[in-house]
CSV table of C-alpha atoms and ligand atoms in Angstrom, one decimal:
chain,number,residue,atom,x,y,z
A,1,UNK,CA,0.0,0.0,0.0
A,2,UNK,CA,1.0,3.8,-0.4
A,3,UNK,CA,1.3,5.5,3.2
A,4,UNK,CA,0.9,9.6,3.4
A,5,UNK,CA,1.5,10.3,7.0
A,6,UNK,CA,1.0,13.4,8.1
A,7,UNK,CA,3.4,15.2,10.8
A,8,UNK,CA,3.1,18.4,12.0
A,9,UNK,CA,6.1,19.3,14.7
A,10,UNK,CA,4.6,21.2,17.8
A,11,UNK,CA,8.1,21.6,19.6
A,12,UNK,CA,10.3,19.3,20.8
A,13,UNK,CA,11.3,16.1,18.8
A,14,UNK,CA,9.2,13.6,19.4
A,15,UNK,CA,6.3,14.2,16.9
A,16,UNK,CA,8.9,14.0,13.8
A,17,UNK,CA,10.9,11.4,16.0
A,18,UNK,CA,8.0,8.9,16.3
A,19,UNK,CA,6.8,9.3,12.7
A,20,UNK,CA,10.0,8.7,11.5
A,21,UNK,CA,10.3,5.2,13.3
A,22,UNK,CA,7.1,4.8,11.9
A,23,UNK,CA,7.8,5.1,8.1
A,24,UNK,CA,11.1,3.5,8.5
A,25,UNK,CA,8.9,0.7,10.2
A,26,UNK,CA,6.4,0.7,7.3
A,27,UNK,CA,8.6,0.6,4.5
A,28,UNK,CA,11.2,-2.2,5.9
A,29,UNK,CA,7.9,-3.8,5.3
A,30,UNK,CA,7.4,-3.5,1.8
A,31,UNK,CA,5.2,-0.3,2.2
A,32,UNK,CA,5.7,2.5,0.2
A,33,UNK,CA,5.6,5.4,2.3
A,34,UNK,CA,5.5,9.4,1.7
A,35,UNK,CA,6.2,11.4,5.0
A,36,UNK,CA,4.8,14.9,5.1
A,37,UNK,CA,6.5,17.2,7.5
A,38,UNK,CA,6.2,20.6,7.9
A,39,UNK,CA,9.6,21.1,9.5
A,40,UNK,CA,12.0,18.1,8.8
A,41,UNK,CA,15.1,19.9,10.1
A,42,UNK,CA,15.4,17.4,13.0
A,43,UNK,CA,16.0,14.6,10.7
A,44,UNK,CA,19.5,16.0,9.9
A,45,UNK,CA,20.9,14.3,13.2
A,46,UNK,CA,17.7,11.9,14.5
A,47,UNK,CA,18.6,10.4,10.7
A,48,UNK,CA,21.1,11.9,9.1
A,49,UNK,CA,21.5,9.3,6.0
A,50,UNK,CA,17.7,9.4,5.4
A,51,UNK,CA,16.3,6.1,4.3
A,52,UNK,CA,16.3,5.5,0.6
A,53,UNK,CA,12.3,3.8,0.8
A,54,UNK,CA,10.6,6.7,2.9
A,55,UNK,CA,10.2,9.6,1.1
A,56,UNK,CA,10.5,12.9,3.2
A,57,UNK,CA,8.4,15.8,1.5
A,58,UNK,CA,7.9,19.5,2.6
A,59,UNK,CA,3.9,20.0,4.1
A,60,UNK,CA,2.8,23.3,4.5
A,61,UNK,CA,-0.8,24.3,6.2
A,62,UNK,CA,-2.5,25.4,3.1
A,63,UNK,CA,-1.0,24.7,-0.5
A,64,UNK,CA,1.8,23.1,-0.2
A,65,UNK,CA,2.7,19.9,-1.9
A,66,UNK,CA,0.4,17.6,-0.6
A,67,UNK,CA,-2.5,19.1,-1.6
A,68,UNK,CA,-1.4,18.8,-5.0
A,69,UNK,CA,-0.4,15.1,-4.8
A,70,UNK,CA,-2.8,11.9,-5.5
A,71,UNK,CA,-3.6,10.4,-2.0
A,72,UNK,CA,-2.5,6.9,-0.9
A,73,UNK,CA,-4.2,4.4,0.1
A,74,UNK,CA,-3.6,4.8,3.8
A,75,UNK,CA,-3.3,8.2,5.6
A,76,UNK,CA,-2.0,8.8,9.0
A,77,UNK,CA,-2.7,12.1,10.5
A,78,UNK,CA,-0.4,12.0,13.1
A,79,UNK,CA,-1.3,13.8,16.9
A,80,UNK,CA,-4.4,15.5,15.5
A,81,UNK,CA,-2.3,17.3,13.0
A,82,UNK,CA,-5.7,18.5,10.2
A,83,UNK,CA,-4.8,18.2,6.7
A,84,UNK,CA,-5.8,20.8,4.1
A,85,UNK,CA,-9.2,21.7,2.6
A,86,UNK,CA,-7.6,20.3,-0.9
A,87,UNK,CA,-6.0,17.1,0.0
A,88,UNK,CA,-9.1,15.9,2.0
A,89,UNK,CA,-11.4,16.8,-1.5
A,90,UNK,CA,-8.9,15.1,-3.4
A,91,UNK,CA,-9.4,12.1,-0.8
A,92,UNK,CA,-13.1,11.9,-1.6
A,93,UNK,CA,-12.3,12.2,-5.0
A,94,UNK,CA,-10.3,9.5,-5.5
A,95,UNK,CA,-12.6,7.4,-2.8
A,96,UNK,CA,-15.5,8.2,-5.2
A,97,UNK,CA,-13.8,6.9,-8.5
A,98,UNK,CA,-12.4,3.5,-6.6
A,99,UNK,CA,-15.9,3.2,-5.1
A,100,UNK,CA,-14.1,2.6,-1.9
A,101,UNK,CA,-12.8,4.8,1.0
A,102,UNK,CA,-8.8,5.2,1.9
A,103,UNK,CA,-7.9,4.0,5.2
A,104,UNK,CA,-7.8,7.0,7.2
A,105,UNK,CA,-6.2,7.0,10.7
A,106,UNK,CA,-5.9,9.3,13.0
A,107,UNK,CA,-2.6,8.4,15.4
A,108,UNK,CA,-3.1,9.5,18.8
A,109,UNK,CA,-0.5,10.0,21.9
A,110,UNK,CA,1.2,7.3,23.9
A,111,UNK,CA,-0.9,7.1,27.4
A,112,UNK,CA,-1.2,4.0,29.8
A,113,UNK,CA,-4.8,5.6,30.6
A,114,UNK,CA,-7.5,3.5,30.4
A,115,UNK,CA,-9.3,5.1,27.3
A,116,UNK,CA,-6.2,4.4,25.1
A,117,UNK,CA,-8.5,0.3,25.3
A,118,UNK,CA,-12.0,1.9,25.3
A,119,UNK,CA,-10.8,4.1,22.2
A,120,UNK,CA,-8.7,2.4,20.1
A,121,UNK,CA,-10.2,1.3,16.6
A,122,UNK,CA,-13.8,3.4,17.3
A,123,UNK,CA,-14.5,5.2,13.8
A,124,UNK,CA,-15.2,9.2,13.6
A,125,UNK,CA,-17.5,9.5,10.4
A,126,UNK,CA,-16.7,13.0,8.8
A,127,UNK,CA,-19.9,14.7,8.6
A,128,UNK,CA,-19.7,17.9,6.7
A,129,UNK,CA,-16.7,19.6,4.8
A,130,UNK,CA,-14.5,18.6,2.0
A,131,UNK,CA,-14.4,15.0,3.1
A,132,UNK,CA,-17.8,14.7,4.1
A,133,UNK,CA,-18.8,10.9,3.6
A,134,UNK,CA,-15.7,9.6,4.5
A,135,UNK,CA,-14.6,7.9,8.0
A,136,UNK,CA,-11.4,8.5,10.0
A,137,UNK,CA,-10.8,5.8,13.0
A,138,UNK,CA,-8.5,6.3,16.2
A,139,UNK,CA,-5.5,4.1,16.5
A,140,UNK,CA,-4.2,4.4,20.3
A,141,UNK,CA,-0.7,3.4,20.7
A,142,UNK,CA,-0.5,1.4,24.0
A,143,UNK,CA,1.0,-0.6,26.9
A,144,UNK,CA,-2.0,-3.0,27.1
A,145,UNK,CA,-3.6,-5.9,24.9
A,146,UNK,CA,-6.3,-4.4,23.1
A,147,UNK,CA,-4.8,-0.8,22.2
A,148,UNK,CA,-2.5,-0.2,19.2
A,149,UNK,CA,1.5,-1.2,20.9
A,150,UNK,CA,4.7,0.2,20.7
A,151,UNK,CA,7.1,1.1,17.8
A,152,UNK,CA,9.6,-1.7,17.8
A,153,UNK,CA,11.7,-2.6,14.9
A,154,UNK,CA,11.6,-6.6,14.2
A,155,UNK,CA,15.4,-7.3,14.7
A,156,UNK,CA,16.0,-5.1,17.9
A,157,UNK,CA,17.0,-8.1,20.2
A,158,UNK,CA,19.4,-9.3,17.8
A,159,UNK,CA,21.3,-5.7,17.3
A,160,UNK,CA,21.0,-5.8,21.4
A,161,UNK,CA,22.5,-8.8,21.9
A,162,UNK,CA,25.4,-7.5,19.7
A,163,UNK,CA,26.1,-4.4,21.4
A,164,UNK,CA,29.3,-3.5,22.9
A,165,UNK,CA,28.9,-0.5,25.6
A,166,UNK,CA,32.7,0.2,26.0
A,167,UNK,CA,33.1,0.0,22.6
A,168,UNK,CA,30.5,2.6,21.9
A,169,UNK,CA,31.7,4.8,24.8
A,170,UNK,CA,34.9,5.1,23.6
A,171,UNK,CA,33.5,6.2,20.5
A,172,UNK,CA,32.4,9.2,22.0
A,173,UNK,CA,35.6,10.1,24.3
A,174,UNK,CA,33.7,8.0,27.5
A,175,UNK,CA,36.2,5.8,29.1
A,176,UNK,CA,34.4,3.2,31.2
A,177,UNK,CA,35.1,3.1,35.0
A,178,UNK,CA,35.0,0.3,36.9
A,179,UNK,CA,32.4,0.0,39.8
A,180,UNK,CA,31.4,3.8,38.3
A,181,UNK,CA,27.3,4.5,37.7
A,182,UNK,CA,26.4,5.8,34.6
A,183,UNK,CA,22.9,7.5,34.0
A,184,UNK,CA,22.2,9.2,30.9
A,185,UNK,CA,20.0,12.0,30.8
A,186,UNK,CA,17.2,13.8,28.5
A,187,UNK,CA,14.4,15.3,30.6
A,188,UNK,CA,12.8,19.2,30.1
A,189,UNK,CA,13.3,21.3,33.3
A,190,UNK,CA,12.6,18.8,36.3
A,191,UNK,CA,12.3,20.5,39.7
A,192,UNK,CA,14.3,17.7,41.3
A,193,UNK,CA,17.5,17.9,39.0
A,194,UNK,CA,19.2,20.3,40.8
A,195,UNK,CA,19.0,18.6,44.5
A,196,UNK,CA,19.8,15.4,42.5
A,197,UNK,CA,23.2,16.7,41.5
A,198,UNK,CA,24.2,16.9,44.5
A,199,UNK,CA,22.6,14.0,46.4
A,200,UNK,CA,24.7,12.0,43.5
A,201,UNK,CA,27.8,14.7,44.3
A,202,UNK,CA,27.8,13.6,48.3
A,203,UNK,CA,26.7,10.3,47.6
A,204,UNK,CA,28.9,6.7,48.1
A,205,UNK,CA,29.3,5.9,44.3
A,206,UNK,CA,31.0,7.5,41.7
A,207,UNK,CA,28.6,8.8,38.8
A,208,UNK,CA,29.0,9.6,35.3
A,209,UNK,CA,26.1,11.5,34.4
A,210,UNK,CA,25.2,11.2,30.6
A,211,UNK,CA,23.6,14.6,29.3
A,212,UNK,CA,22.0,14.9,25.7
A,213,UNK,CA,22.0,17.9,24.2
A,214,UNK,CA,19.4,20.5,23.9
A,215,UNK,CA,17.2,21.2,26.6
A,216,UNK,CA,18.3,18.8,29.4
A,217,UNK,CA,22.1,20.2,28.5
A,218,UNK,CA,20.7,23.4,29.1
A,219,UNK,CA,18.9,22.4,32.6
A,220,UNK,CA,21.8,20.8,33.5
A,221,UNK,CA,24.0,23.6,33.1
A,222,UNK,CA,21.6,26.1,35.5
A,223,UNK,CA,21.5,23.7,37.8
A,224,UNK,CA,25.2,23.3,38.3
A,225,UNK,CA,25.3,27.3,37.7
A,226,UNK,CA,22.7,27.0,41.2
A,227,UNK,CA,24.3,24.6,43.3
A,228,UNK,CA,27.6,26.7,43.0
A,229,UNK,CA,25.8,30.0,44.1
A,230,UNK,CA,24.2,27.6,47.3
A,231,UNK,CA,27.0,25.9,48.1
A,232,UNK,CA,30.5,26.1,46.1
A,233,UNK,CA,31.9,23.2,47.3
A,234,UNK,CA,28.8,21.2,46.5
A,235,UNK,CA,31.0,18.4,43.9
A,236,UNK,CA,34.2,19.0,45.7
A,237,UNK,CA,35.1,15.0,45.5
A,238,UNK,CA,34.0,15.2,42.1
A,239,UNK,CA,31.8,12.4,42.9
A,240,UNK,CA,30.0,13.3,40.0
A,241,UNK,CA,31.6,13.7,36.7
A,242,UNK,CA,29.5,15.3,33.8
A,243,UNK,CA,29.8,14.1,29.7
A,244,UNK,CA,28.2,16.2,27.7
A,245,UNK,CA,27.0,14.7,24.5
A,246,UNK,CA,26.2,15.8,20.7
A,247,UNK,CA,22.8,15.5,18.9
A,248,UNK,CA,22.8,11.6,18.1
A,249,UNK,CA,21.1,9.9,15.5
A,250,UNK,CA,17.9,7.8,16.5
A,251,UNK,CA,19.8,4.1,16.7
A,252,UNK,CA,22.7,6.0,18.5
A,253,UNK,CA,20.5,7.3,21.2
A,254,UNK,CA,19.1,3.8,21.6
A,255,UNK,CA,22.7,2.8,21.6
A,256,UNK,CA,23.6,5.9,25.0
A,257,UNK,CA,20.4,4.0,26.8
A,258,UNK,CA,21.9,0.4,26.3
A,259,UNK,CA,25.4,1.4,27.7
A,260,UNK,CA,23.6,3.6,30.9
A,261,UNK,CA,22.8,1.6,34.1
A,262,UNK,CA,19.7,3.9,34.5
A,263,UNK,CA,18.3,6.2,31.9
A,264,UNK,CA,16.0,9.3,32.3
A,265,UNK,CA,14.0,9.9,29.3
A,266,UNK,CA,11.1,12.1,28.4
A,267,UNK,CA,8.6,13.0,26.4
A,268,UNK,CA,7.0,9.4,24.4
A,269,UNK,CA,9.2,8.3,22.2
A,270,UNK,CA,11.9,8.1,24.5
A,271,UNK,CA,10.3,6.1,26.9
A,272,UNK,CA,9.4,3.3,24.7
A,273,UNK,CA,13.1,3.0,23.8
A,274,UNK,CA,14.3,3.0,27.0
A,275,UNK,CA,11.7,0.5,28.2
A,276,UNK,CA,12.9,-1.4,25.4
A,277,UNK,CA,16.9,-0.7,26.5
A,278,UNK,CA,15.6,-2.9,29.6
A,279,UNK,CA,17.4,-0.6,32.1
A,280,UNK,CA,15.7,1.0,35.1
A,281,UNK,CA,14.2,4.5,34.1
A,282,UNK,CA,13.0,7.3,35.7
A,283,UNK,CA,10.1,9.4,33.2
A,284,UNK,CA,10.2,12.9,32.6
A,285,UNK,CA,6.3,13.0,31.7
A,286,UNK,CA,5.8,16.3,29.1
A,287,UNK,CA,4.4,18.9,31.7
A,288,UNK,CA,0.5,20.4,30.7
A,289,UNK,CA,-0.3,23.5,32.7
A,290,UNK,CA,-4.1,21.6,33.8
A,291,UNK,CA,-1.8,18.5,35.3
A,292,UNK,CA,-3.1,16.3,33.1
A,293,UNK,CA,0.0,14.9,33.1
A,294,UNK,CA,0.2,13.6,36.4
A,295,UNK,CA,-2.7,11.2,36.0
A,296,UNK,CA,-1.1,10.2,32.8
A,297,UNK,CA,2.2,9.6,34.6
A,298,UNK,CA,0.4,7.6,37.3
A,299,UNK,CA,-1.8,5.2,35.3
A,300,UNK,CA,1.9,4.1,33.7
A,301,UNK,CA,3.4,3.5,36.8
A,302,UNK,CA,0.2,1.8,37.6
A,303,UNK,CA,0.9,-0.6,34.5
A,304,UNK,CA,4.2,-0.9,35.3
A,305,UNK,CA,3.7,-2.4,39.0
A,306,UNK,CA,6.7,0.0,39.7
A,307,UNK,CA,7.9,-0.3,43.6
A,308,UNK,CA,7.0,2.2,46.2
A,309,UNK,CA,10.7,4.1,45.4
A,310,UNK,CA,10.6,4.2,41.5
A,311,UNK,CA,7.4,6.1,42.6
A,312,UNK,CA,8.6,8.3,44.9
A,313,UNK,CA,11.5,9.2,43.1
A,314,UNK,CA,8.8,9.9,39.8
A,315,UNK,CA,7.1,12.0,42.2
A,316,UNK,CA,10.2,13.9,43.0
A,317,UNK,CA,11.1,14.2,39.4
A,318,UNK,CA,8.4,15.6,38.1
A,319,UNK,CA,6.5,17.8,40.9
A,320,UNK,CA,8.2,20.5,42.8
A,321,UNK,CA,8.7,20.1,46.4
A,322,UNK,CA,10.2,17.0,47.0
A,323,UNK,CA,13.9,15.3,47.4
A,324,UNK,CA,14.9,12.5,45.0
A,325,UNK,CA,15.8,9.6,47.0
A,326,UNK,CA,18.6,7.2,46.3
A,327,UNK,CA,17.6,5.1,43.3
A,328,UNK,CA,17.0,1.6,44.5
A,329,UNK,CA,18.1,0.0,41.0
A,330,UNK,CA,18.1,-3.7,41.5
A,331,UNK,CA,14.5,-3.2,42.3
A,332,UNK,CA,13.7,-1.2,39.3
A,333,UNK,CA,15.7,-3.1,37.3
A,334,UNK,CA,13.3,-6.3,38.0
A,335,UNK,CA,10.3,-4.1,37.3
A,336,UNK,CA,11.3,-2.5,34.2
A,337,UNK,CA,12.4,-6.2,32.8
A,338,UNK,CA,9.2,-7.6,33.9
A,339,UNK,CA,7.6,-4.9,32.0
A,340,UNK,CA,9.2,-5.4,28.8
A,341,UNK,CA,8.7,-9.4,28.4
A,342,UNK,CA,5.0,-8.1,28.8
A,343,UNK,CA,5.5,-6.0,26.1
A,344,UNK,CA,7.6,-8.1,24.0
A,345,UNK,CA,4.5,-10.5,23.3
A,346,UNK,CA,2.3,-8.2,22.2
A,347,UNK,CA,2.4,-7.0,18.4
A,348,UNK,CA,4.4,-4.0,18.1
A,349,UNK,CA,2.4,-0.9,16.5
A,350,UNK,CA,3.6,-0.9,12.8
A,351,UNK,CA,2.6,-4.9,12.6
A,352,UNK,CA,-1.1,-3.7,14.1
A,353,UNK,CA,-1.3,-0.5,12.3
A,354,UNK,CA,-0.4,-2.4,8.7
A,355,UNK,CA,-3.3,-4.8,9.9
A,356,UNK,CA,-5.5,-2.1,10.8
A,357,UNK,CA,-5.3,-0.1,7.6
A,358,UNK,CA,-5.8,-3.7,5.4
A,359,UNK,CA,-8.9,-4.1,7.3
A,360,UNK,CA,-10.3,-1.0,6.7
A,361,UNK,CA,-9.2,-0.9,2.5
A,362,UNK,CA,-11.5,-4.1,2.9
A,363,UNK,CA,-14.7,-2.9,4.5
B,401,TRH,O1,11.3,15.6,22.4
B,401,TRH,P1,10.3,15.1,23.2
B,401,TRH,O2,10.1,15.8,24.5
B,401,TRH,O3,8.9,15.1,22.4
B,401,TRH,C1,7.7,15.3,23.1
B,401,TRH,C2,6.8,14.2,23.1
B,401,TRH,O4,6.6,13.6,21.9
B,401,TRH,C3,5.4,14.6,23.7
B,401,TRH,O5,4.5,13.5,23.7
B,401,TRH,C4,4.9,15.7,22.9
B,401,TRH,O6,3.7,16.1,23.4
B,401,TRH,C5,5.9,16.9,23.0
B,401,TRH,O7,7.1,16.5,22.5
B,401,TRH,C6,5.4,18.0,22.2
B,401,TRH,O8,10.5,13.6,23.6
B,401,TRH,P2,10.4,12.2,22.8
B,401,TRH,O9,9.0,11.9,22.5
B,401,TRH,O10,11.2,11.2,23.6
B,401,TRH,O11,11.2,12.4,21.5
B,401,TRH,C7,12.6,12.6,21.4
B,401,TRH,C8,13.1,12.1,20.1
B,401,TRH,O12,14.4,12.6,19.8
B,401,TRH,C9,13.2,10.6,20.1
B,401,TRH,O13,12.8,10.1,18.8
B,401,TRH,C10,14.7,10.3,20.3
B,401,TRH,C11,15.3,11.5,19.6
B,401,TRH,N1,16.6,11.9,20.0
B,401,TRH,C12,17.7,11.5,19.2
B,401,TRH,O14,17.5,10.8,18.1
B,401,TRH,N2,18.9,11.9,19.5
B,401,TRH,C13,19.2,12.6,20.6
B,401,TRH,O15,20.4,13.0,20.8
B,401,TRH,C14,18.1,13.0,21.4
B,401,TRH,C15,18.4,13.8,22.6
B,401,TRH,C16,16.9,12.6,21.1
């Protein structure tokens, strides 16, 4: 089949980052697949050699290229992007000539909530406007049996298995230290990051902390910048040692989570690869100023089964007012392993989505 999925980047990575994976997904399938984007710049490092089978094109709101193109036979709208007046009469169009509609899917958010089950696969028919006549369906991404999966690429065990951490590390100027703790890091603006620098800076072990770039690099650096104005002597061990990272391409961040002992991530798509990595993580949920996020953050701990101090610590992470604890890895560790043989016998979301669209081309 011919995929158009649709991507409109809010801020951040992740919407481009996910619908990426996707296509890449799709098309080491034997899709064909057209990504619209209507800012691809983060594809330069998150994929820097493209992929000869997706085609990236430019999508602007109104009459850019899309709306002058011939519409596939599945289309993925992805996060409630809304495509254009033209391309959805150009849907009907070509839905009326083939006396059949196009599969039309509208790709929702990554939640552990319970209406990700109740929702996924309910059709929206599209009563008035360009594309009146036609129906769009929901496809939730999901933790549970019943809701759409995860991204995860068929052979990811098998380039796990053949990973080599200190190999990888010394790629990037990291010299492994015996008995040393490393924790990568990619996270917004937590409230706790600052008191966790320097729990980790008085604490017994010796920590190398991980930072991406971007944002958490950022965050990072004011918090250092505000533990020397409280308290200069605050990493005077040097306890803690800080490696500051590049932008990395998609495979090579997954590479920085399998070669961390404990990885803070953010965002969505970040979290699926870490849960993936099979390392204890600590979620950086994307703030909204209602708190929705909260509830969102606890039904996935929730599914999880995470221990009494991966929550705490989550609590401290992500609200203001509260200490990190010590992170009680062995125990997370057993959580977050139990939770991806869970996952790991479910369908992952391109096999269900590439079921899900067939379906529909048949009804
Ligand atoms: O960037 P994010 O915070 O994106 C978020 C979420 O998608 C959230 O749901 C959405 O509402 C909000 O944006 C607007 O986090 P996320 O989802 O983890 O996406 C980050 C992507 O960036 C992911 O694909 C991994 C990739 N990445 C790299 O490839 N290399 C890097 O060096 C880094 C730091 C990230």
């Amino acid at each position: 089949m011919l995929w158009d999925i649709f991507c409109k980047v809010i801020d951040n990575h992740g919407d481009v980052g996910v619908c990426w994976r996707l296509s890449v997904q799709l098309a080491a399938r034997g899709e064909q697949v057209r990504l619209w984007v209507d800012d691809p710049s983060a594809l330069r490092w998150m994929a820097p050699g493209g992929d000869p089978r997706v085609q990236v094109r430019p999508w602007q709101d109104s009459a850019g290229d899309a709306s002058q193109a011939d519409p596939g036979d599945v289309i993925v709208e992805a996060f409630g992007c809304e495509l254009s007046p033209a391309f959805q009469a150009a849907m009907a169009a070509r839905a009326q000539a083939a006396g059949r509609q196009p599969a039309w899917i509208n790709l929702e958010y990554l939640t552990a909530e319970s209406f990700a089950q109740r929702s996924h696969g309910l059709p929206s028919p599209v009563l008035s406007g360009p594309a009146a006549g036609l129906t769009k369906h929901f496809f939730y991404p999901g933790f549970e049996p019943g809701t759409g999966g995860l991204l995860r690429e068929r052979d990811l065990p098998e380039r796990q298995a053949g990973f080599d951490p200190a190999q990888w590390l010394g790629r990037h100027g990291i010299d492994p230290v015996d008995g040393e703790r490393r924790i990568s890091l990619f996270c917004y603006e937590p409230p706790g990051l600052a008191p966790m620098l320097r729990h980790w800076a008085a604490g017994p072990h010796r920590t190398r902390l991980l930072v991406t770039a971007g944002r958490a690099a950022e965050a990072v650096r004011a918090a250092c910048r505000f533990n020397d104005r409280a308290s200069p002597a605050w990493n005077g061990p040097g306890r803690l040692s800080i490696a500051w990272l590049p932008l990395l391409s998609q495979p090579d961040f997954d590479h920085l989570l399998w070669a961390s002992h404990l990885n803070f991530v953010r965002g969505e798509d970040s979290l699926v690869r870490a849960l993936w990595a099979g390392k204890p993580l600590v979620w950086h949920i994307y703030p909204q100023h209602d708190g929705a996020h909260l509830a969102k953050l606890s039904a996935f701990l929730d599914w999880l089964g995470a221990p009494a101090s991966l929550r705490r610590f989550h609590q401290a992470w992500n609200e203001p007012g509260h200490e990190p604890p010590e992170p009680g890895l062995a125990e997370w560790a057993a959580c977050i392993h139990a939770a991806r043989q869970r996952l790991l016998a479910q369908d992952d979301l391109a096999t269900q989505l590439l079921r899900f669209a067939a379906r529909r081309r048949k009804a």
